[in-house]
Coordinates of C-alpha atoms in Angstrom, one line a residue:
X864 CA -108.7 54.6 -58.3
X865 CA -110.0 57.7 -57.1
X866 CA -110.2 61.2 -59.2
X867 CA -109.8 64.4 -57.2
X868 CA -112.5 66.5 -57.2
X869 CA -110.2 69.5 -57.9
X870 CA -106.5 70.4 -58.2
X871 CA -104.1 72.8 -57.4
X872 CA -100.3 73.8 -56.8
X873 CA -98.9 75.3 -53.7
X874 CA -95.5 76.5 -53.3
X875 CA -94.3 73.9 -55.9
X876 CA -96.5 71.0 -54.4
X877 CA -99.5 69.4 -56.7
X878 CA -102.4 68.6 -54.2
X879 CA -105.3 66.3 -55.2
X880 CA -108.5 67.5 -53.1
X881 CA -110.8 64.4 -52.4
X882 CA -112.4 66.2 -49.0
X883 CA -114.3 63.3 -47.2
X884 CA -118.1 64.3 -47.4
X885 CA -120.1 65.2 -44.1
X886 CA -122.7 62.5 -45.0
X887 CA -120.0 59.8 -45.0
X888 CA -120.2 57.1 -42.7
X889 CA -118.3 54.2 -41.8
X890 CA -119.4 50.7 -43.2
X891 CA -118.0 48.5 -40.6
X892 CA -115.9 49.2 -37.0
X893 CA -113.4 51.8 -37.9
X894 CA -112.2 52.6 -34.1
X895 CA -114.2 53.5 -30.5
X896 CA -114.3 56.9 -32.1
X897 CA -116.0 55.6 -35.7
X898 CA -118.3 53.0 -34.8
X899 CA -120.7 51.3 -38.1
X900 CA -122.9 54.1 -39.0
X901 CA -121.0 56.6 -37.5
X902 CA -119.6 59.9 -39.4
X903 CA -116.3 59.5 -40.8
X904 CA -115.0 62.5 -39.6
X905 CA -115.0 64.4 -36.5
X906 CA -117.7 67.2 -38.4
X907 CA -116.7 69.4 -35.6
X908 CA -114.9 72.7 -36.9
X909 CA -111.3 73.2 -35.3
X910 CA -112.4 74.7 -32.1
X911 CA -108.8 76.2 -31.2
X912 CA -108.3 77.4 -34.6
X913 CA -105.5 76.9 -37.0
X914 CA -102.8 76.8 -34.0
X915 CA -100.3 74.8 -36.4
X916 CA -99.4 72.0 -38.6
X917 CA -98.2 67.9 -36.6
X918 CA -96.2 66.0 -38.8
X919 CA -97.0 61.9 -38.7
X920 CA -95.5 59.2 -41.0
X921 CA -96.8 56.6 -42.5
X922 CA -95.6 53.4 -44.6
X923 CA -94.6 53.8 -48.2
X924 CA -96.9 51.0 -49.8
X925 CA -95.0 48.3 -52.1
X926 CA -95.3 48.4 -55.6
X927 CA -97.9 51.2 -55.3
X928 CA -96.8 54.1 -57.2
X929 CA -99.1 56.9 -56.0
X930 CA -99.6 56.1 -52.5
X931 CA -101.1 59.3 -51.2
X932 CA -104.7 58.1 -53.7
X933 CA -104.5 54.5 -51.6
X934 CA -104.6 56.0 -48.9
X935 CA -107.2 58.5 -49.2
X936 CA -109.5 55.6 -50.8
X937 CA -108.6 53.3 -47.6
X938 CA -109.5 56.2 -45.3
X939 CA -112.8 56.5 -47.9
X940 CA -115.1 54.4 -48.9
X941 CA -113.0 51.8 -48.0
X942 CA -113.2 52.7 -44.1
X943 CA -109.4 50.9 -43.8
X944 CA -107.7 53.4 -41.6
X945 CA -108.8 52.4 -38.0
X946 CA -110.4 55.8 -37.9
X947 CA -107.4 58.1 -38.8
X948 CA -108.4 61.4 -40.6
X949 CA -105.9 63.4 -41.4
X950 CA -106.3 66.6 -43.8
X951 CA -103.1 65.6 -46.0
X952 CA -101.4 62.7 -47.4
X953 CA -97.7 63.4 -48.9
X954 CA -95.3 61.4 -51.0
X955 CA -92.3 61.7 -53.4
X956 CA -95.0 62.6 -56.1
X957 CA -97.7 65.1 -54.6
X958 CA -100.3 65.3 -51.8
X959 CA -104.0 64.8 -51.2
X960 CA -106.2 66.1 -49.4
X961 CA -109.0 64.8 -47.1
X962 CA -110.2 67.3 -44.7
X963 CA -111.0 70.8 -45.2
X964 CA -108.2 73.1 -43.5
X965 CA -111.1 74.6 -41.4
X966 CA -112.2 71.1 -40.2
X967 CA -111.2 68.8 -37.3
X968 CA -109.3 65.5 -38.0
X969 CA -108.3 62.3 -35.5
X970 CA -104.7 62.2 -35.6
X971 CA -103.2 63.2 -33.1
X972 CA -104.4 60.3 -30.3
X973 CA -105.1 63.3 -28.1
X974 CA -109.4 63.3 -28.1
X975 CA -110.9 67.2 -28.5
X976 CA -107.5 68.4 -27.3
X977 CA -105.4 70.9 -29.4
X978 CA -103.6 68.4 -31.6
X979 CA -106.3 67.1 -33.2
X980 CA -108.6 70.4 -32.8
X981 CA -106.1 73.1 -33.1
X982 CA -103.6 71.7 -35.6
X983 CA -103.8 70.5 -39.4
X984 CA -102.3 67.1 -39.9
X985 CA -99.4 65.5 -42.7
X986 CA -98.9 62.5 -43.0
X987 CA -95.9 61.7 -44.7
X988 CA -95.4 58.5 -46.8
X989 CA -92.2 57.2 -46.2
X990 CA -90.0 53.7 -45.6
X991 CA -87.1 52.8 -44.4
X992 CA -85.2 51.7 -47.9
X993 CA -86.1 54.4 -50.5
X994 CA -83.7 57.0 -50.0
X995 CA -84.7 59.2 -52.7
X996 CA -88.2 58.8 -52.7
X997 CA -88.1 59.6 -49.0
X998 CA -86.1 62.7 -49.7
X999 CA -88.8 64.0 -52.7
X1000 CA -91.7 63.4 -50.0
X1001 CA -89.9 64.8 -47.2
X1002 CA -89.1 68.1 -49.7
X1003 CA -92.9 68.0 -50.2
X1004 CA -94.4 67.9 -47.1
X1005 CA -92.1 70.7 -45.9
X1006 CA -93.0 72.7 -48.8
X1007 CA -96.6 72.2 -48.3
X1008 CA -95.6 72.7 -44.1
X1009 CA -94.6 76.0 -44.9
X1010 CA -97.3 77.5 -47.1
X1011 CA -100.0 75.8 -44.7
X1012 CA -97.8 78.0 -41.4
X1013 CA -97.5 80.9 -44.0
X1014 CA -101.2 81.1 -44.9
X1015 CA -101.9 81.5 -41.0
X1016 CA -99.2 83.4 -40.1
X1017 CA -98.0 81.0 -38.0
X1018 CA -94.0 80.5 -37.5
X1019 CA -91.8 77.3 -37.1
X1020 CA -92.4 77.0 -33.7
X1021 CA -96.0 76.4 -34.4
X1022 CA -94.5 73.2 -36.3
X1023 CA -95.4 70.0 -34.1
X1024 CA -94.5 65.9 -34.3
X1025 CA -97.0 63.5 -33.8
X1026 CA -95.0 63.1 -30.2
X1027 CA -96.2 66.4 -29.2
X1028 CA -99.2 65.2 -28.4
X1029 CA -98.9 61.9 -26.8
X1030 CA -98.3 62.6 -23.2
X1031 CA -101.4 64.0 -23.2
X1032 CA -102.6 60.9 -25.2
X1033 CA -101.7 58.7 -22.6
X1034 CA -104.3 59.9 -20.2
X1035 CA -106.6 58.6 -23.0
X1036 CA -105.4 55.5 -24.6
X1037 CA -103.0 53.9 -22.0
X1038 CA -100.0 52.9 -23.6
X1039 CA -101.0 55.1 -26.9
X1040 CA -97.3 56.6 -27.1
X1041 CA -95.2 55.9 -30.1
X1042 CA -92.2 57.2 -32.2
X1043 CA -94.0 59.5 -34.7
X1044 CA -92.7 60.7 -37.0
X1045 CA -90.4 57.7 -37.2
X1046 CA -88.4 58.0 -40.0
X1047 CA -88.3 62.0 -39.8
X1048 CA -87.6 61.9 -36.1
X1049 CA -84.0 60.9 -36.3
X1050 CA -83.1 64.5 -37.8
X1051 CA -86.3 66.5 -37.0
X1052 CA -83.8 69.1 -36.2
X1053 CA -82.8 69.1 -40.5
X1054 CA -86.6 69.1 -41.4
X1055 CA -87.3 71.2 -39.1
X1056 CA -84.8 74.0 -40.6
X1057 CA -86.3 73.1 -44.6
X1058 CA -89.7 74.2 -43.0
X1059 CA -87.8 77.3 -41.9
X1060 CA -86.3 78.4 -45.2
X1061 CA -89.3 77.5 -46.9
X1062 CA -91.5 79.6 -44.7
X1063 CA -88.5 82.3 -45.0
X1064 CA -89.0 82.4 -48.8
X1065 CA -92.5 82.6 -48.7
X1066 CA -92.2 85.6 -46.4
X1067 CA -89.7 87.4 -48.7
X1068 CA -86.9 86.9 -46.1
X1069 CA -84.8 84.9 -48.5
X1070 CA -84.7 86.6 -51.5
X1071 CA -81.6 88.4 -51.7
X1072 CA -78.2 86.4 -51.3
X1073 CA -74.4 88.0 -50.0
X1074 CA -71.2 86.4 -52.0
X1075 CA -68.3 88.0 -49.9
X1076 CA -68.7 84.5 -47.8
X1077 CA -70.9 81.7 -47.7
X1078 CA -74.1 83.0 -46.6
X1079 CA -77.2 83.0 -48.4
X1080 CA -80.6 84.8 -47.4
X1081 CA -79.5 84.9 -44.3
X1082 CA -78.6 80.9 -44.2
X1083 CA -75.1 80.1 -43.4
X1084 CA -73.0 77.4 -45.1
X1085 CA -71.9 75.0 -43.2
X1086 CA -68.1 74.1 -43.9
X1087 CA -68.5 69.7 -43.9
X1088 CA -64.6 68.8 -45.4
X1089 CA -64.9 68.2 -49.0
X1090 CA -66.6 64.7 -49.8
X1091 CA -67.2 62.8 -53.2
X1092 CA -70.6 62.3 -54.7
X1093 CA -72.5 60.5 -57.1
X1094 CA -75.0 62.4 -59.4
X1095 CA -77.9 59.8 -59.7
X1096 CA -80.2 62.0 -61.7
X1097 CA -80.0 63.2 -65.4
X1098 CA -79.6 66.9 -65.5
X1099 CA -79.3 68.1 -62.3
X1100 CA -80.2 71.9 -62.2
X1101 CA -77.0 74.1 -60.8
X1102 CA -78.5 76.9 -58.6
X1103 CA -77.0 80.2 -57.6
X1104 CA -77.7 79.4 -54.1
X1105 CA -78.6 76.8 -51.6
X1106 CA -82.0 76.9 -52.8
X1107 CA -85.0 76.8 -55.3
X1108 CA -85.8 80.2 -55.1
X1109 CA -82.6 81.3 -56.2
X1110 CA -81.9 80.9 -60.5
X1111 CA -81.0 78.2 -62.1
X1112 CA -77.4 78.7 -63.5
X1113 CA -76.9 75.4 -65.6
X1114 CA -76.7 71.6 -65.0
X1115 CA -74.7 69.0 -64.0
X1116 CA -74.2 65.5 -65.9
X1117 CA -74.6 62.3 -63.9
X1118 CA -71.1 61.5 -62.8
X1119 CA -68.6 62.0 -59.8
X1120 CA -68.4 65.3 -58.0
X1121 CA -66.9 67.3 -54.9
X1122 CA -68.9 68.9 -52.5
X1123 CA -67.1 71.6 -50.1
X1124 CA -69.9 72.9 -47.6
X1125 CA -73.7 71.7 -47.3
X1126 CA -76.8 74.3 -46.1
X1127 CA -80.4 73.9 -45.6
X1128 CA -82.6 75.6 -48.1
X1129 CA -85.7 75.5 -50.0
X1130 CA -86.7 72.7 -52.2
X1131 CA -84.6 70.4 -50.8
X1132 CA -83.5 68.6 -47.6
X1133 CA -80.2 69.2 -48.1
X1134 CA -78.0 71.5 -50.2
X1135 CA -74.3 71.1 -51.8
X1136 CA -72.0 73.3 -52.9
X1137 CA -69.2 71.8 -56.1
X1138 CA -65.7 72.9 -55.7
X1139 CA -65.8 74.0 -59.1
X1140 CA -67.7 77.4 -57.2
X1141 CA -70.3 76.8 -60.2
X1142 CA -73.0 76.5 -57.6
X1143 CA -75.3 73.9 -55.5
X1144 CA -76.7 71.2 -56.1
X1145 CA -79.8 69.4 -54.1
X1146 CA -78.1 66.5 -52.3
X1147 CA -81.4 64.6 -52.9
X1148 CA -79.9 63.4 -56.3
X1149 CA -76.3 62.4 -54.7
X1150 CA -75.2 59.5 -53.2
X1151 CA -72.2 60.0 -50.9
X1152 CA -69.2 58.1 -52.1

């Protein structure tokens, strides 16, 4: 397995660096793009710029517990990735890294166009079982989203799907269009506003919180009907708000509970509030019952 030649933590997310070298070159046929002997990597700065971040997805790997090392090590030495470089791998655990921020990647099926020179690339590591683990790397990779858009001063509307890019792709690999990001696509809307409030919080938009109703930095809860849930985690932290940048007010056993309204937030895909009125809960941990 591979060690990371440094790490760090941004806005809650532990990322592994393993930047794939300039001298590296492939070993076998990787794509038409990354031919035997050819560099790895596009070694091309990005020539747009940081213009934003596209979010892919890719497979969760079976009894493989921290998927985001395999496949860095498939993408190099081991030359497994049909020439996909992308700067970032995300799971339920943490990220790693392969590409510098500054550099180019091939991700986005769209040539030397903006996707793949303009924008930095996530690929999240997801399935279409694993509920929970799917939530933790979804949490991550918006976390991670927003600091990336935050360090550039970017906005949400500088946050891009794979999709974005494939009409364009089209006019270079016929028939090259795909569902990407599959798994997140079906409520890219949701993600979409936890890059938001993640990206609020960073900017200090978020930090103060009204109590006369139910809204929250600015973030207004949603009324849903009350439902019943299932705590599936020991210890569940109680928050003040919808969020983890507001404090922890206690925790909450594993057992059956009543949620009364639901909001987006940061940390988590999805935020409840208990009818007790002790505070919210990330619906990550709960299974609707």
């Amino acid at each position: 397995m591979l060690k990371p030649d440094k790490t760090r933590v941004e806005n809650g997310v532990t990322i592994n660096e393993k930047i794939i070298p300039d001298s590296a070159r492939a070993s076998k046929y990787c794509a038409s793009w990354c031919r035997k002997g050819e560099p790895m990597k596009p070694c091309r700065p990005l020539s747009y710029g940081v213009t934003g971040v596209t979010i892919h997805n890719t497979e969760d790997l079976p009894k493989v517990k921290d998927d985001g090392e395999q496949y860095t090590r498939a993408t190099w030495p081991n030359c497994n990735m049909g020439g996909v470089v992308v700067h970032y791998y995300v799971d339920d655990l943490c990220a790693w890294q392969n590409l510098k921020e500054s550099e180019a990647g091939w991700h986005a099926t769209d040539g030397t166009g903006q996707g793949n020179y303009g924008t930095i690339a996530i690929e999240v590591i997801m399935d279409a079982k694993s509920e929970k683990r799917n939530a933790a790397a979804e949490a991550n990779a918006a976390k991670l989203a927003a600091s990336i858009l935050h360090r550039y001063g970017l906005g949400i509307d500088q946050l891009y799907t794979h999709n974005h890019w494939l009409g364009l792709a089209d006019r270079i690999v016929p028939g090259a269009r795909k569902n990407c990001p599959l798994y997140i696509l079906p409520h890219w809307d949701r993600f979409k506003a936890a890059v938001k409030a993640e990206l609020e919080g960073l900017s200090g938009k978020a930090d103060t919180d009204t109590f006369g109703g139910d809204t929250f930095g600015g973030i207004a809860a949603g009324s849903v009907g009350s439902y019943m849930v299932r705590i599936t985690t020991k210890d569940l932290n109680i928050r003040k708000g919808p969020g983890t940048n507001y404090n922890i007010v206690g925790v909450i056993k594993p057992g059956a509970y009543t949620i009364v309204a639901e909001s987006v937030g940061q940390g988590a895909s999805m935020w409840g509030k208990l009818k007790s009125g002790a505070g919210w809960v990330s619906l990550d941990f709960c299974e609707r019952i």
